[in-house]
């Protein structure tokens, strides 16, 4: 039955609806595949096969009674950032020990309310801090894609590396992920999958382990634009438990996919053409531009002049918020604790032992930029830059409906290639952080492969709350690209 | 109302003055906490009133309790202060086990309430008459309380109770407009009377629901006046902050000690270190808690989990129109409606219970007589017996009955005091007491005449002498009253005595 795992989310839901197979059969196929593949791929850090099969059985009963929800019987993976009731949740950090929530995040609850089945918790960078998933306490997942010329294991990106690996290697129909500076879109681009970060506030942050509150946003990684649209619809909701949640209706995005781009104005921002960017990325971008033109869109050259300040501003704001958000991990109430000399010794032991190097680096940066005497020079200035970046976008969106950019400046890289230089690693986020700083929706679509046969993604950035246009453009690019390449199974 | 006196402390190098600014923390009366739905009920078992948000579990987010916002606005209106339609919550970051989030959510830069002013009444003291003075309010902001660390249950461990964690507090900051220990206590009393009248804080200082931090500095005469002209804090001395006092007595004692301490340092050529100090009521002294050097860097920044707090005019006006009568308004009404002195009106309106008690007593009766009986006799007794008005053995209805007996000339004012004592002793209604003990005033002139005749007949020499020295008639009055068992109507006695003695 392993063919079942190759289905798209919408395809599998169709099959369930038609009675081609049951939710239990479908789930069993995934449970078996995970069992066979996860040791090699390290996508799941917690597997919940019994719970999955029990949920699937209930789903079959519901479907038989004509009470199926919109995701009924669909086996999904959940990024370890989402608190899941009764299932260990650690954000892949040692400091959370064996923490098992007594509560469910709003986003995952929305999935279960529509009948989805949970296969387990997916690998990620510790507290979502990273672009290669190498900071996970459980070690990184492997990208199912390899360079044609080499057997080196590549990163599937980060921080949602586990989600991307699982979707790309058919270990789930689709997965939840989260994006603070590109953590959905970059892994999607590295694995030939689709990932969208909705408008800030579309999805509730309740029950998501916080990294940077003003930037964190939930979204899916999926196999197709339609799958992503459907899952985003379910994940998003207004939630009174999150004060930054937007009180807006969630539109029918699935219905937008396929509506085409005829008559749309698509902006191409010149600042996204950076020094040292591989020719393949530039070529892919030009190809994307031609496709959209051919399909009747008008291409407009635009400028987002403050783009170059986005990455520095991001690496001030995100660590600043993180330094405060992660203060609660003090060994006093839950998670790991290392007893030391007195209170200070216990704090120091617990946090030195519990947090990995990258997290500690960002906590120190964040503490520094908020400290008295430096606040104005760093945090306040970064927030001003943020306002400028938003104004840049608002300005161009008076002229165009959406923007087209590459998702990342490179294809997937091998483990260790960038680990030694944090700044090289941070540069991965250069095209994605702007959407987080401005709170805008951004989607990555696989659009081609590089010379090594590795997938590359194009990004569509939309106006606030205009995910609909993102899905339309992404759907058009998906059609044009006809991206059907699959990694050769080596695992 | 008297002038505000100048308060000076004598030092070896001359006179010194005190400058005081207070930060009062008032727990918001609300069933739920500031950012979580957990209960605020006092006296629960440890860690029972704790939600996932209060315990700072992963992924938990604060959601503002609108009622607490309403309470803060209500208090701001009661302080005659500006209500800020946009305010913001910031995080104050520091590590402590009773602070689960690792930060306190407070309002640092943009408080919900801005500047205001209140009139503070100072009781007569040490021969100084009562007076009133204004205190400018700098701001009021909302913030979370921390939990409680209990260090004395186990020598090797600290226990943490998070029941208070996340409870809403209002921090009310005054300008440095307070100049004596007595004024500081009076200011806190006034704040307390306002928040209690508004129902925004229960004012229970024993439970710590109202507590004060006092900033104390000393300066030479004249410096403060300059400060008030140019608003330059450099004119004033270096201040120390005495934290967390929850009794009027401690506040005064702590200020007195602290001012003396600072004067001594300065007069010995030293300088005062800006620091946080604690008052030890057992030793009657303040001691250093932490110096400016080890002050935390709180790394304040806007809480990204919360949007700016925006309220509109309709919200504010909705609260304003439903404000209860405030102590100052009530006092003004007592002055005009009942003709009371400002001081008596102030005493009777210092809390709602006294005011209600008085109004029950005064209803349909002589308001000044009622005021005298309530403030002098009843409050005098309660003070001496260290009882609260809620514990009074004499009800307002009973006291009203007593005043009726006086006004109806059933008993004299003097007898009334005896009756009052019997009421305190639990003998019941005044009319019954008068009846039972036969204390009814004798107004029958025949009976009085008979007594007077007897007294004059028994004292012929004095009767002759009084004609020369009319002022000594008082002696006869006393004799007659004594003979009547105090029951003779004093006016009638006077009148008949004059006739009989030919005065």
PDB file of N, CA and C in Angstrom, chain A residues 414-485:
ATOM      1  N   UNK A 414      25.142  21.054   2.128  1.00  0.00           N
ATOM      2  CA  UNK A 414      25.460  19.855   2.912  1.00  0.00           C
ATOM      3  C   UNK A 414      25.669  20.239   4.369  1.00  0.00           C
ATOM      4  N   UNK A 415      25.458  19.292   5.243  1.00  0.00           N
ATOM      5  CA  UNK A 415      25.675  19.551   6.656  1.00  0.00           C
ATOM      6  C   UNK A 415      27.106  19.954   6.912  1.00  0.00           C
ATOM      7  N   UNK A 416      27.267  20.907   7.760  1.00  0.00           N
ATOM      8  CA  UNK A 416      28.609  21.349   8.124  1.00  0.00           C
ATOM      9  C   UNK A 416      29.140  22.441   7.223  1.00  0.00           C
ATOM     10  N   UNK A 417      28.504  22.615   6.051  1.00  0.00           N
ATOM     11  CA  UNK A 417      29.037  23.594   5.105  1.00  0.00           C
ATOM     12  C   UNK A 417      28.951  25.027   5.621  1.00  0.00           C
ATOM     13  N   UNK A 418      27.925  25.290   6.396  1.00  0.00           N
ATOM     14  CA  UNK A 418      27.748  26.671   6.864  1.00  0.00           C
ATOM     15  C   UNK A 418      27.698  26.775   8.373  1.00  0.00           C
ATOM     16  N   UNK A 419      27.903  25.649   9.025  1.00  0.00           N
ATOM     17  CA  UNK A 419      27.718  25.629  10.468  1.00  0.00           C
ATOM     18  C   UNK A 419      28.724  26.495  11.206  1.00  0.00           C
ATOM     19  N   UNK A 420      29.924  26.595  10.636  1.00  0.00           N
ATOM     20  CA  UNK A 420      30.985  27.299  11.356  1.00  0.00           C
ATOM     21  C   UNK A 420      30.836  28.809  11.289  1.00  0.00           C
ATOM     22  N   UNK A 421      30.043  29.288  10.356  1.00  0.00           N
ATOM     23  CA  UNK A 421      29.925  30.738  10.199  1.00  0.00           C
ATOM     24  C   UNK A 421      28.463  31.156  10.322  1.00  0.00           C
ATOM     25  N   UNK A 422      28.081  31.620  11.517  1.00  0.00           N
ATOM     26  CA  UNK A 422      26.667  31.953  11.721  1.00  0.00           C
ATOM     27  C   UNK A 422      26.156  32.959  10.703  1.00  0.00           C
ATOM     28  N   UNK A 423      26.996  33.892  10.274  1.00  0.00           N
ATOM     29  CA  UNK A 423      26.510  34.927   9.359  1.00  0.00           C
ATOM     30  C   UNK A 423      26.160  34.312   8.004  1.00  0.00           C
ATOM     31  N   UNK A 424      27.002  33.376   7.521  1.00  0.00           N
ATOM     32  CA  UNK A 424      26.677  32.659   6.282  1.00  0.00           C
ATOM     33  C   UNK A 424      25.319  31.967   6.409  1.00  0.00           C
ATOM     34  N   UNK A 425      25.105  31.389   7.580  1.00  0.00           N
ATOM     35  CA  UNK A 425      23.842  30.699   7.837  1.00  0.00           C
ATOM     36  C   UNK A 425      22.686  31.698   7.825  1.00  0.00           C
ATOM     37  N   UNK A 426      22.894  32.854   8.470  1.00  0.00           N
ATOM     38  CA  UNK A 426      21.827  33.846   8.549  1.00  0.00           C
ATOM     39  C   UNK A 426      21.451  34.359   7.154  1.00  0.00           C
ATOM     40  N   UNK A 427      22.434  34.375   6.218  1.00  0.00           N
ATOM     41  CA  UNK A 427      22.168  34.909   4.876  1.00  0.00           C
ATOM     42  C   UNK A 427      21.132  34.090   4.112  1.00  0.00           C
ATOM     43  N   UNK A 428      20.900  32.849   4.552  1.00  0.00           N
ATOM     44  CA  UNK A 428      19.857  32.029   3.958  1.00  0.00           C
ATOM     45  C   UNK A 428      18.492  32.688   3.991  1.00  0.00           C
ATOM     46  N   UNK A 429      18.303  33.542   5.019  1.00  0.00           N
ATOM     47  CA  UNK A 429      16.981  34.112   5.255  1.00  0.00           C
ATOM     48  C   UNK A 429      16.764  35.426   4.509  1.00  0.00           C
ATOM     49  N   UNK A 430      17.749  35.792   3.651  1.00  0.00           N
ATOM     50  CA  UNK A 430      17.750  37.160   3.130  1.00  0.00           C
ATOM     51  C   UNK A 430      16.496  37.518   2.334  1.00  0.00           C
ATOM     52  N   UNK A 431      15.919  36.546   1.619  1.00  0.00           N
ATOM     53  CA  UNK A 431      14.723  36.851   0.816  1.00  0.00           C
ATOM     54  C   UNK A 431      13.421  36.594   1.574  1.00  0.00           C
ATOM     55  N   UNK A 432      13.528  35.945   2.705  1.00  0.00           N
ATOM     56  CA  UNK A 432      12.298  35.546   3.406  1.00  0.00           C
ATOM     57  C   UNK A 432      11.975  36.430   4.613  1.00  0.00           C
ATOM     58  N   UNK A 433      13.004  37.005   5.254  1.00  0.00           N
ATOM     59  CA  UNK A 433      12.723  37.751   6.491  1.00  0.00           C
ATOM     60  C   UNK A 433      11.858  38.987   6.268  1.00  0.00           C
ATOM     61  N   UNK A 434      11.918  39.545   5.063  1.00  0.00           N
ATOM     62  CA  UNK A 434      11.161  40.780   4.822  1.00  0.00           C
ATOM     63  C   UNK A 434       9.664  40.568   5.052  1.00  0.00           C
ATOM     64  N   UNK A 435       9.164  39.408   4.603  1.00  0.00           N
ATOM     65  CA  UNK A 435       7.727  39.143   4.775  1.00  0.00           C
ATOM     66  C   UNK A 435       7.373  39.022   6.255  1.00  0.00           C
ATOM     67  N   UNK A 436       8.296  38.465   7.056  1.00  0.00           N
ATOM     68  CA  UNK A 436       8.033  38.371   8.498  1.00  0.00           C
ATOM     69  C   UNK A 436       8.043  39.756   9.138  1.00  0.00           C
ATOM     70  N   UNK A 437       9.040  40.557   8.759  1.00  0.00           N
ATOM     71  CA  UNK A 437       9.142  41.892   9.370  1.00  0.00           C
ATOM     72  C   UNK A 437       7.918  42.737   9.033  1.00  0.00           C
ATOM     73  N   UNK A 438       7.370  42.523   7.826  1.00  0.00           N
ATOM     74  CA  UNK A 438       6.206  43.307   7.410  1.00  0.00           C
ATOM     75  C   UNK A 438       4.890  42.589   7.687  1.00  0.00           C
ATOM     76  N   UNK A 439       4.963  41.352   8.167  1.00  0.00           N
ATOM     77  CA  UNK A 439       3.744  40.607   8.512  1.00  0.00           C
ATOM     78  C   UNK A 439       2.975  40.109   7.307  1.00  0.00           C
ATOM     79  N   UNK A 440       3.618  40.046   6.133  1.00  0.00           N
ATOM     80  CA  UNK A 440       2.912  39.728   4.887  1.00  0.00           C
ATOM     81  C   UNK A 440       2.924  38.228   4.579  1.00  0.00           C
ATOM     82  N   UNK A 441       1.966  37.766   3.773  1.00  0.00           N
ATOM     83  CA  UNK A 441       1.983  36.359   3.383  1.00  0.00           C
ATOM     84  C   UNK A 441       3.052  36.106   2.319  1.00  0.00           C
ATOM     85  N   UNK A 442       3.712  34.969   2.436  1.00  0.00           N
ATOM     86  CA  UNK A 442       4.723  34.587   1.449  1.00  0.00           C
ATOM     87  C   UNK A 442       4.643  33.091   1.225  1.00  0.00           C
ATOM     88  N   UNK A 443       4.709  32.690  -0.046  1.00  0.00           N
ATOM     89  CA  UNK A 443       4.596  31.264  -0.365  1.00  0.00           C
ATOM     90  C   UNK A 443       5.781  30.866  -1.232  1.00  0.00           C
ATOM     91  N   UNK A 444       6.313  29.665  -0.979  1.00  0.00           N
ATOM     92  CA  UNK A 444       7.392  29.151  -1.823  1.00  0.00           C
ATOM     93  C   UNK A 444       6.870  27.968  -2.635  1.00  0.00           C
ATOM     94  N   UNK A 445       7.168  28.004  -3.938  1.00  0.00           N
ATOM     95  CA  UNK A 445       6.711  26.959  -4.853  1.00  0.00           C
ATOM     96  C   UNK A 445       7.919  26.355  -5.543  1.00  0.00           C
ATOM     97  N   UNK A 446       7.992  25.018  -5.657  1.00  0.00           N
ATOM     98  CA  UNK A 446       9.114  24.442  -6.400  1.00  0.00           C
ATOM     99  C   UNK A 446       8.957  24.779  -7.881  1.00  0.00           C
ATOM    100  N   UNK A 447      10.041  25.292  -8.469  1.00  0.00           N
ATOM    101  CA  UNK A 447       9.904  25.787  -9.842  1.00  0.00           C
ATOM    102  C   UNK A 447      10.936  25.193 -10.779  1.00  0.00           C
ATOM    103  N   UNK A 448      11.901  24.482 -10.244  1.00  0.00           N
ATOM    104  CA  UNK A 448      12.915  23.908 -11.115  1.00  0.00           C
ATOM    105  C   UNK A 448      14.000  23.248 -10.292  1.00  0.00           C
ATOM    106  N   UNK A 449      15.054  22.812 -10.976  1.00  0.00           N
ATOM    107  CA  UNK A 449      16.180  22.191 -10.277  1.00  0.00           C
ATOM    108  C   UNK A 449      17.471  22.873 -10.719  1.00  0.00           C
ATOM    109  N   UNK A 450      18.491  22.763  -9.870  1.00  0.00           N
ATOM    110  CA  UNK A 450      19.783  23.341 -10.252  1.00  0.00           C
ATOM    111  C   UNK A 450      20.600  22.311 -11.035  1.00  0.00           C
ATOM    112  N   UNK A 451      21.851  22.640 -11.326  1.00  0.00           N
ATOM    113  CA  UNK A 451      22.680  21.752 -12.147  1.00  0.00           C
ATOM    114  C   UNK A 451      22.922  20.416 -11.487  1.00  0.00           C
ATOM    115  N   UNK A 452      22.810  20.386 -10.127  1.00  0.00           N
ATOM    116  CA  UNK A 452      22.987  19.122  -9.409  1.00  0.00           C
ATOM    117  C   UNK A 452      21.679  18.351  -9.287  1.00  0.00           C
ATOM    118  N   UNK A 453      20.624  18.901  -9.880  1.00  0.00           N
ATOM    119  CA  UNK A 453      19.332  18.232  -9.793  1.00  0.00           C
ATOM    120  C   UNK A 453      18.584  18.518  -8.497  1.00  0.00           C
ATOM    121  N   UNK A 454      19.025  19.552  -7.752  1.00  0.00           N
ATOM    122  CA  UNK A 454      18.350  19.887  -6.495  1.00  0.00           C
ATOM    123  C   UNK A 454      17.230  20.892  -6.743  1.00  0.00           C
ATOM    124  N   UNK A 455      16.119  20.741  -6.013  1.00  0.00           N
ATOM    125  CA  UNK A 455      14.984  21.636  -6.242  1.00  0.00           C
ATOM    126  C   UNK A 455      15.292  23.088  -5.829  1.00  0.00           C
ATOM    127  N   UNK A 456      14.653  23.986  -6.558  1.00  0.00           N
ATOM    128  CA  UNK A 456      14.756  25.422  -6.249  1.00  0.00           C
ATOM    129  C   UNK A 456      13.343  25.986  -6.153  1.00  0.00           C
ATOM    130  N   UNK A 457      13.178  27.003  -5.322  1.00  0.00           N
ATOM    131  CA  UNK A 457      11.840  27.553  -5.137  1.00  0.00           C
ATOM    132  C   UNK A 457      11.739  29.010  -5.546  1.00  0.00           C
ATOM    133  N   UNK A 458      10.550  29.392  -5.980  1.00  0.00           N
ATOM    134  CA  UNK A 458      10.241  30.806  -6.183  1.00  0.00           C
ATOM    135  C   UNK A 458       9.264  31.228  -5.095  1.00  0.00           C
ATOM    136  N   UNK A 459       9.405  32.485  -4.688  1.00  0.00           N
ATOM    137  CA  UNK A 459       8.554  32.998  -3.619  1.00  0.00           C
ATOM    138  C   UNK A 459       7.587  34.045  -4.167  1.00  0.00           C
ATOM    139  N   UNK A 460       6.349  33.970  -3.730  1.00  0.00           N
ATOM    140  CA  UNK A 460       5.366  35.002  -4.044  1.00  0.00           C
ATOM    141  C   UNK A 460       4.989  35.690  -2.730  1.00  0.00           C
ATOM    142  N   UNK A 461       5.190  36.996  -2.690  1.00  0.00           N
ATOM    143  CA  UNK A 461       4.813  37.768  -1.493  1.00  0.00           C
ATOM    144  C   UNK A 461       3.561  38.564  -1.830  1.00  0.00           C
ATOM    145  N   UNK A 462       2.571  38.493  -0.978  1.00  0.00           N
ATOM    146  CA  UNK A 462       1.297  39.180  -1.243  1.00  0.00           C
ATOM    147  C   UNK A 462       1.032  40.309  -0.270  1.00  0.00           C
ATOM    148  N   UNK A 463      -0.043  41.023  -0.548  1.00  0.00           N
ATOM    149  CA  UNK A 463      -0.487  42.068   0.379  1.00  0.00           C
ATOM    150  C   UNK A 463      -0.987  41.415   1.669  1.00  0.00           C
ATOM    151  N   UNK A 464      -1.029  42.199   2.736  1.00  0.00           N
ATOM    152  CA  UNK A 464      -1.567  41.692   3.995  1.00  0.00           C
ATOM    153  C   UNK A 464      -2.974  41.160   3.750  1.00  0.00           C
ATOM    154  N   UNK A 465      -3.234  39.979   4.239  1.00  0.00           N
ATOM    155  CA  UNK A 465      -4.532  39.297   4.158  1.00  0.00           C
ATOM    156  C   UNK A 465      -4.912  38.874   2.737  1.00  0.00           C
ATOM    157  N   UNK A 466      -3.980  39.054   1.791  1.00  0.00           N
ATOM    158  CA  UNK A 466      -4.293  38.636   0.420  1.00  0.00           C
ATOM    159  C   UNK A 466      -3.571  37.343   0.067  1.00  0.00           C
ATOM    160  N   UNK A 467      -3.765  36.329   0.896  1.00  0.00           N
ATOM    161  CA  UNK A 467      -3.234  35.014   0.577  1.00  0.00           C
ATOM    162  C   UNK A 467      -3.837  34.506  -0.732  1.00  0.00           C
ATOM    163  N   UNK A 468      -5.066  34.950  -1.027  1.00  0.00           N
ATOM    164  CA  UNK A 468      -5.762  34.484  -2.220  1.00  0.00           C
ATOM    165  C   UNK A 468      -4.896  34.695  -3.468  1.00  0.00           C
ATOM    166  N   UNK A 469      -4.331  35.889  -3.582  1.00  0.00           N
ATOM    167  CA  UNK A 469      -3.478  36.179  -4.746  1.00  0.00           C
ATOM    168  C   UNK A 469      -2.226  35.302  -4.727  1.00  0.00           C
ATOM    169  N   UNK A 470      -1.656  35.119  -3.531  1.00  0.00           N
ATOM    170  CA  UNK A 470      -0.474  34.243  -3.418  1.00  0.00           C
ATOM    171  C   UNK A 470      -0.792  32.853  -3.960  1.00  0.00           C
ATOM    172  N   UNK A 471      -1.945  32.326  -3.554  1.00  0.00           N
ATOM    173  CA  UNK A 471      -2.300  30.975  -4.011  1.00  0.00           C
ATOM    174  C   UNK A 471      -2.554  30.938  -5.523  1.00  0.00           C
ATOM    175  N   UNK A 472      -3.144  32.001  -6.044  1.00  0.00           N
ATOM    176  CA  UNK A 472      -3.388  32.034  -7.497  1.00  0.00           C
ATOM    177  C   UNK A 472      -2.074  32.045  -8.268  1.00  0.00           C
ATOM    178  N   UNK A 473      -1.163  32.947  -7.846  1.00  0.00           N
ATOM    179  CA  UNK A 473       0.118  33.049  -8.555  1.00  0.00           C
ATOM    180  C   UNK A 473       0.909  31.755  -8.376  1.00  0.00           C
ATOM    181  N   UNK A 474       0.915  31.246  -7.136  1.00  0.00           N
ATOM    182  CA  UNK A 474       1.667  30.017  -6.870  1.00  0.00           C
ATOM    183  C   UNK A 474       1.098  28.856  -7.694  1.00  0.00           C
ATOM    184  N   UNK A 475      -0.222  28.816  -7.798  1.00  0.00           N
ATOM    185  CA  UNK A 475      -0.861  27.761  -8.586  1.00  0.00           C
ATOM    186  C   UNK A 475      -0.457  27.852 -10.052  1.00  0.00           C
ATOM    187  N   UNK A 476      -0.385  29.082 -10.552  1.00  0.00           N
ATOM    188  CA  UNK A 476       0.006  29.292 -11.953  1.00  0.00           C
ATOM    189  C   UNK A 476       1.450  28.849 -12.163  1.00  0.00           C
ATOM    190  N   UNK A 477       2.330  29.211 -11.234  1.00  0.00           N
ATOM    191  CA  UNK A 477       3.734  28.817 -11.341  1.00  0.00           C
ATOM    192  C   UNK A 477       3.863  27.293 -11.275  1.00  0.00           C
ATOM    193  N   UNK A 478       3.066  26.689 -10.382  1.00  0.00           N
ATOM    194  CA  UNK A 478       3.097  25.223 -10.237  1.00  0.00           C
ATOM    195  C   UNK A 478       2.710  24.549 -11.562  1.00  0.00           C
ATOM    196  N   UNK A 479       1.649  25.087 -12.189  1.00  0.00           N
ATOM    197  CA  UNK A 479       1.212  24.547 -13.487  1.00  0.00           C
ATOM    198  C   UNK A 479       2.298  24.709 -14.533  1.00  0.00           C
ATOM    199  N   UNK A 480       2.860  25.910 -14.566  1.00  0.00           N
ATOM    200  CA  UNK A 480       3.849  26.196 -15.601  1.00  0.00           C
ATOM    201  C   UNK A 480       5.095  25.348 -15.406  1.00  0.00           C
ATOM    202  N   UNK A 481       5.517  25.249 -14.169  1.00  0.00           N
ATOM    203  CA  UNK A 481       6.755  24.518 -13.889  1.00  0.00           C
ATOM    204  C   UNK A 481       6.567  23.024 -14.105  1.00  0.00           C
ATOM    205  N   UNK A 482       5.373  22.555 -13.835  1.00  0.00           N
ATOM    206  CA  UNK A 482       5.117  21.122 -13.956  1.00  0.00           C
ATOM    207  C   UNK A 482       6.145  20.321 -13.167  1.00  0.00           C
ATOM    208  N   UNK A 483       6.433  20.783 -11.984  1.00  0.00           N
ATOM    209  CA  UNK A 483       7.502  20.182 -11.179  1.00  0.00           C
ATOM    210  C   UNK A 483       7.064  18.817 -10.678  1.00  0.00           C
ATOM    211  N   UNK A 484       7.588  17.794 -11.307  1.00  0.00           N
ATOM    212  CA  UNK A 484       7.180  16.448 -10.909  1.00  0.00           C
ATOM    213  C   UNK A 484       8.369  15.627 -10.412  1.00  0.00           C
ATOM    214  N   UNK A 485       9.558  16.242 -10.435  1.00  0.00           N
ATOM    215  CA  UNK A 485      10.751  15.506 -10.015  1.00  0.00           C
ATOM    216  C   UNK A 485      10.586  14.995  -8.600  1.00  0.00           C
TER     217      UNK A 485
END
